[in-house]
PDB file of C-alpha atoms in Angstrom:
ATOM      1  CA  MET A  86      70.024  71.019  50.278  1.00 48.00           C
ATOM      2  CA  LEU A  87      73.722  71.346  50.983  1.00 46.00           C
ATOM      3  CA  SER A  88      73.578  75.117  50.434  1.00 52.00           C
ATOM      4  CA  ARG A  89      71.448  75.433  53.561  1.00 51.00           C
ATOM      5  CA  PHE A  90      74.306  74.148  55.669  1.00 50.00           C
ATOM      6  CA  LYS A  91      77.337  75.681  53.985  1.00 53.00           C
ATOM      7  CA  TYR A  92      77.589  78.316  56.749  1.00 52.00           C
ATOM      8  CA  LEU A  93      76.919  75.827  59.536  1.00 53.00           C
ATOM      9  CA  ILE A  94      80.500  74.997  60.460  1.00 54.00           C
ATOM     10  CA  PRO A  95      81.821  78.612  60.549  1.00 57.00           C
ATOM     11  CA  LEU A  96      78.770  79.684  62.561  1.00 52.00           C
ATOM     12  CA  LEU A  97      79.242  76.938  65.115  1.00 53.00           C
ATOM     13  CA  ALA A  98      82.943  77.767  65.397  1.00 55.00           C
ATOM     14  CA  CYS A  99      82.154  81.438  66.097  1.00 56.00           C
ATOM     15  CA  ILE A 100      79.594  80.534  68.752  1.00 54.00           C
ATOM     16  CA  ILE A 101      82.052  78.257  70.533  1.00 54.00           C
ATOM     17  CA  PHE A 102      84.820  80.883  70.380  1.00 54.00           C
ATOM     18  CA  ILE A 103      82.579  83.562  71.891  1.00 53.00           C
ATOM     19  CA  ALA A 104      81.359  81.234  74.626  1.00 51.00           C
ATOM     20  CA  ALA A 105      84.895  80.208  75.506  1.00 52.00           C
ATOM     21  CA  PHE A 106      86.336  83.679  75.938  1.00 50.00           C
ATOM     22  CA  SER A 107      83.332  85.613  77.206  1.00 48.00           C
ATOM     23  CA  SER A 108      83.666  83.792  80.519  1.00 48.00           C
ATOM     24  CA  CYS A 109      87.299  84.778  81.046  1.00 49.00           C
ATOM     25  CA  GLY A 110      86.146  87.767  83.053  1.00 49.00           C
ATOM     26  CA  VAL A 111      88.196  90.166  85.138  1.00 47.00           C
ATOM     27  CA  PRO A 112      90.593  88.895  87.809  1.00 51.00           C
ATOM     28  CA  LYS A 113      88.905  88.607  91.180  1.00 51.00           C
ATOM     29  CA  ASN A 114      91.783  90.150  93.091  1.00 51.00           C
ATOM     30  CA  PHE A 115      90.935  93.798  92.337  1.00 50.00           C
ATOM     31  CA  GLN A 116      90.292  94.292  96.035  1.00 50.00           C
ATOM     32  CA  ASN A 117      93.985  93.621  96.691  1.00 54.00           C
ATOM     33  CA  ALA A 118      95.161  96.386  94.332  1.00 54.00           C
ATOM     34  CA  VAL A 119      95.378  99.028  97.034  1.00 57.00           C
ATOM     35  CA  TYR A 120      98.142 101.041  98.655  1.00 60.00           C
ATOM     36  CA  LEU A 121      98.492 102.498 102.150  1.00 59.00           C
ATOM     37  CA  LYS A 122      95.177 101.186 103.444  1.00 59.00           C
ATOM     38  CA  ASP A 123      95.589 102.840 106.839  1.00 59.00           C
ATOM     39  CA  SER A 124      95.838 106.557 107.476  1.00 53.00           C
ATOM     40  CA  VAL A 125      99.327 107.973 107.939  1.00 52.00           C
ATOM     41  CA  THR A 126     100.021 109.718 111.239  1.00 54.00           C
ATOM     42  CA  ASP A 127     102.328 112.685 111.719  1.00 52.00           C
ATOM     43  CA  SER A 128     104.694 110.592 113.824  1.00 50.00           C
ATOM     44  CA  GLU A 129     105.060 108.081 111.016  1.00 49.00           C
ATOM     45  CA  ARG A 130     105.736 110.839 108.525  1.00 50.00           C
ATOM     46  CA  MET A 131     108.560 112.027 110.762  1.00 46.00           C
ATOM     47  CA  VAL A 132     110.402 108.695 110.878  1.00 49.00           C
ATOM     48  CA  LEU A 133     114.008 109.290 109.874  1.00 51.00           C
ATOM     49  CA  GLN A 134     115.283 107.035 107.138  1.00 61.00           C
ATOM     50  CA  LYS A 135     118.855 105.870 106.772  1.00 69.00           C
ATOM     51  CA  PRO A 136     120.589 108.150 104.257  1.00 77.00           C
ATOM     52  CA  VAL A 137     122.208 106.848 101.102  1.00 86.00           C
ATOM     53  CA  VAL A 138     125.940 106.404 101.680  1.00 88.00           C
ATOM     54  CA  ILE A 139     128.865 106.239  99.288  1.00 91.00           C
ATOM     55  CA  MET A 140     130.321 102.792  98.629  1.00 89.00           C
ATOM     56  CA  PRO A 141     133.272 101.347  96.676  1.00 90.00           C
ATOM     57  CA  GLY A 142     132.461 101.221  92.976  1.00 89.00           C
ATOM     58  CA  ASP A 143     130.378 104.395  93.042  1.00 91.00           C
ATOM     59  CA  ARG A 144     131.011 107.250  90.632  1.00 91.00           C
ATOM     60  CA  LEU A 145     130.798 110.678  92.235  1.00 92.00           C
ATOM     61  CA  ASN A 146     129.955 113.920  90.505  1.00 90.00           C
ATOM     62  CA  ILE A 147     131.744 116.625  92.486  1.00 91.00           C
ATOM     63  CA  ASN A 148     131.275 120.217  91.424  1.00 90.00           C
ATOM     64  CA  ILE A 149     133.130 123.089  93.080  1.00 90.00           C
ATOM     65  CA  THR A 150     132.159 126.723  92.609  1.00 89.00           C
ATOM     66  CA  ALA A 151     133.487 129.940  94.121  1.00 88.00           C
ATOM     67  CA  ILE A 152     133.715 133.663  93.482  1.00 87.00           C
ATOM     68  CA  ASN A 153     137.232 133.028  92.211  1.00 86.00           C
ATOM     69  CA  LYS A 154     136.184 130.917  89.241  1.00 86.00           C
ATOM     70  CA  GLU A 155     139.740 130.156  88.106  1.00 85.00           C
ATOM     71  CA  ALA A 156     140.647 128.753  91.506  1.00 83.00           C
ATOM     72  CA  ALA A 157     137.541 126.570  91.534  1.00 84.00           C
ATOM     73  CA  ASP A 158     138.124 125.379  87.965  1.00 83.00           C
ATOM     74  CA  ALA A 159     141.496 124.001  89.021  1.00 80.00           C
ATOM     75  CA  PHE A 160     139.603 121.353  91.003  1.00 81.00           C
ATOM     76  CA  ASN A 161     137.034 120.742  88.281  1.00 78.00           C
ATOM     77  CA  ILE A 162     139.500 119.949  85.502  1.00 59.00           C
ATOM     78  CA  THR A 163     138.898 116.210  85.508  1.00 57.00           C
ATOM     79  CA  GLN A 164     136.585 113.738  87.142  1.00 54.00           C
ATOM     80  CA  GLY A 165     138.186 110.533  86.011  1.00 53.00           C
ATOM     81  CA  ILE A 166     137.590 108.230  83.080  1.00 50.00           C
ATOM     82  CA  ALA A 167     134.010 107.469  82.102  1.00 47.00           C
ATOM     83  CA  THR A 168     132.800 103.909  82.676  1.00 48.00           C
ATOM     84  CA  GLN A 169     129.715 102.648  80.821  1.00 50.00           C
ATOM     85  CA  GLY A 170     128.912 106.226  79.861  1.00 51.00           C
ATOM     86  CA  VAL A 171     129.079 107.479  83.463  1.00 60.00           C
ATOM     87  CA  GLN A 172     131.810 109.958  84.343  1.00 75.00           C
ATOM     88  CA  GLY A 173     132.954 110.960  87.793  1.00 85.00           C
ATOM     89  CA  TYR A 174     135.404 110.204  90.560  1.00 90.00           C
ATOM     90  CA  LEU A 175     135.598 106.426  90.973  1.00 92.00           C
ATOM     91  CA  VAL A 176     135.505 105.199  94.567  1.00 93.00           C
ATOM     92  CA  ASP A 177     138.185 102.505  94.752  1.00 93.00           C
ATOM     93  CA  ALA A 178     138.047  99.245  96.699  1.00 91.00           C
ATOM     94  CA  ALA A 179     139.529 100.975  99.750  1.00 93.00           C
ATOM     95  CA  GLY A 180     136.745 103.576  99.704  1.00 94.00           C
ATOM     96  CA  ASN A 181     138.868 106.501  98.468  1.00 96.00           C
ATOM     97  CA  ILE A 182     138.898 108.911  95.541  1.00 94.00           C
ATOM     98  CA  GLN A 183     141.823 110.841  94.103  1.00 91.00           C
ATOM     99  CA  MET A 184     141.385 114.605  93.726  1.00 88.00           C
ATOM    100  CA  LEU A 185     143.715 117.241  92.371  1.00 82.00           C
ATOM    101  CA  GLN A 186     145.789 118.895  95.116  1.00 82.00           C
ATOM    102  CA  LEU A 187     143.764 117.191  97.839  1.00 87.00           C
ATOM    103  CA  GLY A 188     145.187 113.773  96.968  1.00 89.00           C
ATOM    104  CA  THR A 189     143.549 110.712  98.527  1.00 93.00           C
ATOM    105  CA  VAL A 190     140.147 111.489 100.033  1.00 94.00           C
ATOM    106  CA  PRO A 191     138.298 108.808 102.082  1.00 96.00           C
ATOM    107  CA  VAL A 192     134.623 108.822 101.098  1.00 95.00           C
ATOM    108  CA  ALA A 193     133.135 105.357 101.723  1.00 93.00           C
ATOM    109  CA  GLY A 194     130.424 105.303 104.371  1.00 90.00           C
ATOM    110  CA  LEU A 195     129.700 109.015 104.048  1.00 93.00           C
ATOM    111  CA  ALA A 196     126.441 110.478 102.822  1.00 92.00           C
ATOM    112  CA  PRO A 197     126.910 112.889  99.890  1.00 93.00           C
ATOM    113  CA  ALA A 198     125.969 115.806 102.177  1.00 92.00           C
ATOM    114  CA  GLN A 199     128.662 114.781 104.678  1.00 94.00           C
ATOM    115  CA  LEU A 200     131.281 114.615 101.942  1.00 95.00           C
ATOM    116  CA  GLN A 201     130.252 118.073 100.752  1.00 94.00           C
ATOM    117  CA  GLN A 202     130.928 119.515 104.203  1.00 93.00           C
ATOM    118  CA  ARG A 203     134.305 117.783 104.499  1.00 93.00           C
ATOM    119  CA  LEU A 204     135.462 118.930 101.092  1.00 93.00           C
ATOM    120  CA  GLN A 205     134.435 122.517 101.785  1.00 91.00           C
ATOM    121  CA  LYS A 206     136.565 122.518 104.945  1.00 91.00           C
ATOM    122  CA  GLN A 207     139.537 121.022 103.099  1.00 90.00           C
ATOM    123  CA  LEU A 208     139.174 123.515 100.268  1.00 89.00           C
ATOM    124  CA  ASP A 209     139.278 126.490 102.648  1.00 86.00           C
ATOM    125  CA  ASP A 210     143.077 126.308 102.431  1.00 84.00           C
ATOM    126  CA  TYR A 211     142.860 126.840  98.663  1.00 86.00           C
ATOM    127  CA  ILE A 212     139.594 128.655  97.923  1.00 86.00           C
ATOM    128  CA  LYS A 213     137.645 131.062 100.085  1.00 83.00           C
ATOM    129  CA  GLY A 214     133.874 130.718 100.121  1.00 83.00           C
ATOM    130  CA  SER A 215     133.731 127.551  98.046  1.00 86.00           C
ATOM    131  CA  VAL A 216     130.475 125.700  97.460  1.00 90.00           C
ATOM    132  CA  VAL A 217     130.623 121.948  96.852  1.00 92.00           C
ATOM    133  CA  THR A 218     127.895 119.682  95.485  1.00 91.00           C
ATOM    134  CA  VAL A 219     128.177 115.893  95.470  1.00 92.00           C
ATOM    135  CA  ASN A 220     125.916 113.236  94.012  1.00 90.00           C
ATOM    136  CA  ILE A 221     126.271 109.591  93.047  1.00 91.00           C
ATOM    137  CA  ALA A 222     126.370 109.502  89.249  1.00 89.00           C
ATOM    138  CA  ASN A 223     125.801 105.765  88.771  1.00 90.00           C
ATOM    139  CA  PHE A 224     122.971 105.323  91.292  1.00 93.00           C
ATOM    140  CA  LYS A 225     120.598 102.674  89.972  1.00 93.00           C
ATOM    141  CA  VAL A 226     118.044 100.152  91.189  1.00 96.00           C
ATOM    142  CA  MET A 227     116.538  97.100  89.512  1.00 97.00           C
ATOM    143  CA  VAL A 228     112.840  96.207  89.585  1.00 97.00           C
ATOM    144  CA  MET A 229     111.735  92.664  88.706  1.00 96.00           C
ATOM    145  CA  GLY A 230     108.599  90.559  88.775  1.00 94.00           C
ATOM    146  CA  GLU A 231     104.969  91.668  88.662  1.00 94.00           C
ATOM    147  CA  VAL A 232     105.385  95.237  87.408  1.00 95.00           C
ATOM    148  CA  GLY A 233     104.405  96.827  84.126  1.00 94.00           C
ATOM    149  CA  SER A 234     107.965  97.410  82.862  1.00 95.00           C
ATOM    150  CA  PRO A 235     110.663  95.441  84.699  1.00 95.00           C
ATOM    151  CA  GLY A 236     114.193  96.747  84.308  1.00 95.00           C
ATOM    152  CA  THR A 237     116.941  98.970  85.680  1.00 95.00           C
ATOM    153  CA  LEU A 238     116.193 102.538  86.756  1.00 95.00           C
ATOM    154  CA  GLN A 239     118.895 105.201  86.621  1.00 92.00           C
ATOM    155  CA  VAL A 240     118.604 107.777  89.414  1.00 91.00           C
ATOM    156  CA  PRO A 241     120.660 110.882  88.550  1.00 83.00           C
ATOM    157  CA  ASP A 242     120.024 112.700  91.839  1.00 82.00           C
ATOM    158  CA  GLY A 243     120.664 109.611  93.992  1.00 83.00           C
ATOM    159  CA  LYS A 244     117.282 109.745  95.747  1.00 86.00           C
ATOM    160  CA  MET A 245     114.485 107.238  95.236  1.00 92.00           C
ATOM    161  CA  ASN A 246     112.010 105.396  97.443  1.00 93.00           C
ATOM    162  CA  ILE A 247     110.302 102.102  96.711  1.00 95.00           C
ATOM    163  CA  LEU A 248     106.989 103.715  95.725  1.00 94.00           C
ATOM    164  CA  GLN A 249     108.747 105.901  93.164  1.00 95.00           C
ATOM    165  CA  ALA A 250     110.621 102.895  91.776  1.00 96.00           C
ATOM    166  CA  ILE A 251     107.408 100.908  91.360  1.00 95.00           C
ATOM    167  CA  THR A 252     105.650 103.859  89.727  1.00 94.00           C
ATOM    168  CA  GLN A 253     108.486 104.390  87.247  1.00 95.00           C
ATOM    169  CA  SER A 254     108.359 100.669  86.438  1.00 95.00           C
ATOM    170  CA  GLY A 255     104.765 100.872  85.238  1.00 95.00           C
ATOM    171  CA  ASP A 256     103.110 100.171  88.608  1.00 93.00           C
ATOM    172  CA  LEU A 257     102.224  96.741  89.976  1.00 93.00           C
ATOM    173  CA  THR A 258     100.140  94.299  87.980  1.00 92.00           C
ATOM    174  CA  LEU A 259      96.836  93.023  89.335  1.00 89.00           C
ATOM    175  CA  TYR A 260      98.587  89.791  90.271  1.00 89.00           C
ATOM    176  CA  ALA A 261     101.345  91.448  92.330  1.00 91.00           C
ATOM    177  CA  LYS A 262     101.756  90.413  95.943  1.00 91.00           C
ATOM    178  CA  ARG A 263     101.652  93.835  97.577  1.00 90.00           C
ATOM    179  CA  ASP A 264     102.182  92.812 101.181  1.00 91.00           C
ATOM    180  CA  ASN A 265     105.479  90.957 100.763  1.00 91.00           C
ATOM    181  CA  ILE A 266     107.750  92.760  98.281  1.00 95.00           C
ATOM    182  CA  LEU A 267     111.372  91.658  98.489  1.00 95.00           C
ATOM    183  CA  VAL A 268     114.252  94.153  98.584  1.00 96.00           C
ATOM    184  CA  ILE A 269     117.754  92.720  98.120  1.00 95.00           C
ATOM    185  CA  ARG A 270     120.528  95.003  99.339  1.00 93.00           C
ATOM    186  CA  GLU A 271     124.300  94.705  99.515  1.00 87.00           C
ATOM    187  CA  GLN A 272     125.794  96.541 102.444  1.00 79.00           C
ATOM    188  CA  ASP A 273     129.225  96.309 104.074  1.00 74.00           C
ATOM    189  CA  GLY A 274     130.079  93.381 101.830  1.00 78.00           C
ATOM    190  CA  LYS A 275     127.002  91.412 102.897  1.00 87.00           C
ATOM    191  CA  ARG A 276     123.721  90.715 101.142  1.00 91.00           C
ATOM    192  CA  GLU A 277     120.559  91.329 103.136  1.00 93.00           C
ATOM    193  CA  PHE A 278     116.925  90.606 102.343  1.00 94.00           C
ATOM    194  CA  GLY A 279     114.071  92.819 103.482  1.00 93.00           C
ATOM    195  CA  ARG A 280     110.315  92.568 103.062  1.00 93.00           C
ATOM    196  CA  VAL A 281     108.031  95.545 102.461  1.00 93.00           C
ATOM    197  CA  ASP A 282     104.237  95.801 102.642  1.00 93.00           C
ATOM    198  CA  ILE A 283     103.182  98.713 100.443  1.00 91.00           C
ATOM    199  CA  SER A 284      99.511  98.147 101.230  1.00 88.00           C
ATOM    200  CA  SER A 285     100.133  99.478 104.745  1.00 88.00           C
ATOM    201  CA  ASN A 286     101.244 102.876 105.996  1.00 85.00           C
ATOM    202  CA  LYS A 287     103.908 101.049 108.028  1.00 86.00           C
ATOM    203  CA  ILE A 288     105.990 101.153 104.870  1.00 88.00           C
ATOM    204  CA  PHE A 289     107.198 104.632 105.867  1.00 88.00           C
ATOM    205  CA  MET A 290     108.828 103.116 108.946  1.00 88.00           C
ATOM    206  CA  SER A 291     110.688 100.454 106.974  1.00 90.00           C
ATOM    207  CA  PRO A 292     114.472 100.760 106.478  1.00 89.00           C
ATOM    208  CA  TYR A 293     113.795  99.645 102.898  1.00 92.00           C
ATOM    209  CA  TYR A 294     111.435 102.498 102.050  1.00 92.00           C
ATOM    210  CA  ASN A 295     114.290 104.702 100.852  1.00 90.00           C
ATOM    211  CA  LEU A 296     116.366 102.746  98.381  1.00 93.00           C
ATOM    212  CA  GLN A 297     120.135 102.406  98.339  1.00 90.00           C
ATOM    213  CA  GLN A 298     122.184 102.178  95.167  1.00 89.00           C
ATOM    214  CA  ASN A 299     122.104  98.770  93.466  1.00 92.00           C
ATOM    215  CA  ASP A 300     119.019  97.640  95.401  1.00 95.00           C
ATOM    216  CA  VAL A 301     117.006  94.910  93.689  1.00 97.00           C
ATOM    217  CA  ILE A 302     113.217  94.911  94.100  1.00 97.00           C
ATOM    218  CA  TYR A 303     111.368  91.684  93.367  1.00 96.00           C
ATOM    219  CA  VAL A 304     107.563  91.665  93.294  1.00 95.00           C
ATOM    220  CA  GLU A 305     106.218  88.156  93.708  1.00 93.00           C
ATOM    221  CA  PRO A 306     103.075  86.979  91.891  1.00 92.00           C
ATOM    222  CA  ASP A 307      99.980  86.383  93.973  1.00 85.00           C
ATOM    223  CA  LYS A 308      98.489  82.884  94.175  1.00 70.00           C
ATOM    224  CA  ALA A 309      95.491  84.212  92.246  1.00 61.00           C
ATOM    225  CA  LYS A 310      97.639  84.377  89.118  1.00 55.00           C
ATOM    226  CA  PHE A 311      98.323  80.664  89.177  1.00 49.00           C
ATOM    227  CA  ILE A 312      94.716  79.857  90.087  1.00 52.00           C
ATOM    228  CA  ASN A 313      93.364  82.009  87.250  1.00 53.00           C
ATOM    229  CA  ASN A 314      95.873  80.583  84.779  1.00 52.00           C
ATOM    230  CA  ASP A 315      94.943  77.015  85.729  1.00 51.00           C
ATOM    231  CA  ALA A 316      91.236  77.823  85.525  1.00 52.00           C
ATOM    232  CA  PHE A 317      91.717  79.480  82.138  1.00 51.00           C
ATOM    233  CA  LEU A 318      93.615  76.455  80.823  1.00 56.00           C
ATOM    234  CA  ASN A 319      91.087  73.942  82.149  1.00 60.00           C
ATOM    235  CA  ARG A 320      88.172  75.958  80.787  1.00 60.00           C
ATOM    236  CA  ASN A 321      89.712  76.194  77.335  1.00 60.00           C
ATOM    237  CA  VAL A 322      90.472  72.472  77.291  1.00 60.00           C
ATOM    238  CA  ARG A 323      86.802  71.793  78.017  1.00 66.00           C
ATOM    239  CA  TYR A 324      85.672  74.184  75.287  1.00 62.00           C
ATOM    240  CA  LEU A 325      88.122  72.658  72.847  1.00 67.00           C
ATOM    241  CA  GLY A 326      86.623  69.250  73.514  1.00 65.00           C
ATOM    242  CA  LEU A 327      83.147  70.690  73.063  1.00 66.00           C
ATOM    243  CA  ALA A 328      84.205  72.339  69.808  1.00 66.00           C
ATOM    244  CA  MET A 329      85.580  69.085  68.447  1.00 70.00           C
ATOM    245  CA  THR A 330      82.361  67.273  69.380  1.00 72.00           C
ATOM    246  CA  VAL A 331      80.135  69.883  67.729  1.00 65.00           C
ATOM    247  CA  LEU A 332      82.267  70.025  64.591  1.00 66.00           C
ATOM    248  CA  SER A 333      82.277  66.237  64.337  1.00 67.00           C
ATOM    249  CA  ALA A 334      78.495  66.218  64.649  1.00 65.00           C
ATOM    250  CA  ALA A 335      78.193  68.940  62.007  1.00 65.00           C
ATOM    251  CA  LEU A 336      80.387  67.004  59.578  1.00 64.00           C
ATOM    252  CA  LEU A 337      78.336  63.879  60.206  1.00 61.00           C
ATOM    253  CA  ILE A 338      75.112  65.773  59.431  1.00 68.00           C
ATOM    254  CA  VAL A 339      76.592  67.158  56.215  1.00 61.00           C
ATOM    255  CA  ASN A 340      77.713  63.691  55.120  1.00 64.00           C
ATOM    256  CA  ILE A 341      74.248  62.255  55.784  1.00 66.00           C
ATOM    257  CA  ILE A 342      72.597  65.053  53.778  1.00 67.00           C
ATOM    258  CA  ASN A 343      74.961  64.524  50.852  1.00 65.00           C
ATOM    259  CA  ARG A 344      74.069  60.862  50.542  1.00 62.00           C
TER     260      ARG A 344
END
């Protein structure tokens, strides 16, 4: 008689397990996982964004070329001591860099393109027809919160917008709060906090659309995450109680049969 019931307990356990997890379902906030809900007008595409500017602590890659290669190489001999694997001219606390022959060069507050123009004018006394390129070697942003791969992003060319940063961080999770993303920025010695709604085309008009070096992006979780987590926990507690009841009943039946 007992052999009839030897598979009873495992079978009941499997049934309870399937019932418990088959109702987990898919999060109900799929409708919120959208970007740029409204159409983008030409005027909004033309909004000028604040350019990235050089700040103290930056490392600058400055490359000088000219027809007279030897003359240009005299300015490319060294770019300072590498820090954390990043080499380049270090912008000191006063906002200056030190260059061969040119001496102290003020750079803080300038966009890389502006510094290029200034250096080309200064170099005219030494090199004819010089071409200067400048970029921020240690440009980076940090992405935290409800994204696929939180972490720090290195930006070699010094250009990144918030959509690119989110994409390179594995995109937003289903629980991300898309209409209130926080951008933390340090500027002129002060910390400022901006909010961005990437579900709207108004994002292109935001001063936080184009990122500055050392920006921190924090994506908050939506309330649905906490609601779903609580519901999942409560549901599993109920099923656990049910499982214990069924197993107790099964053991009781087996004991009665064995008597």
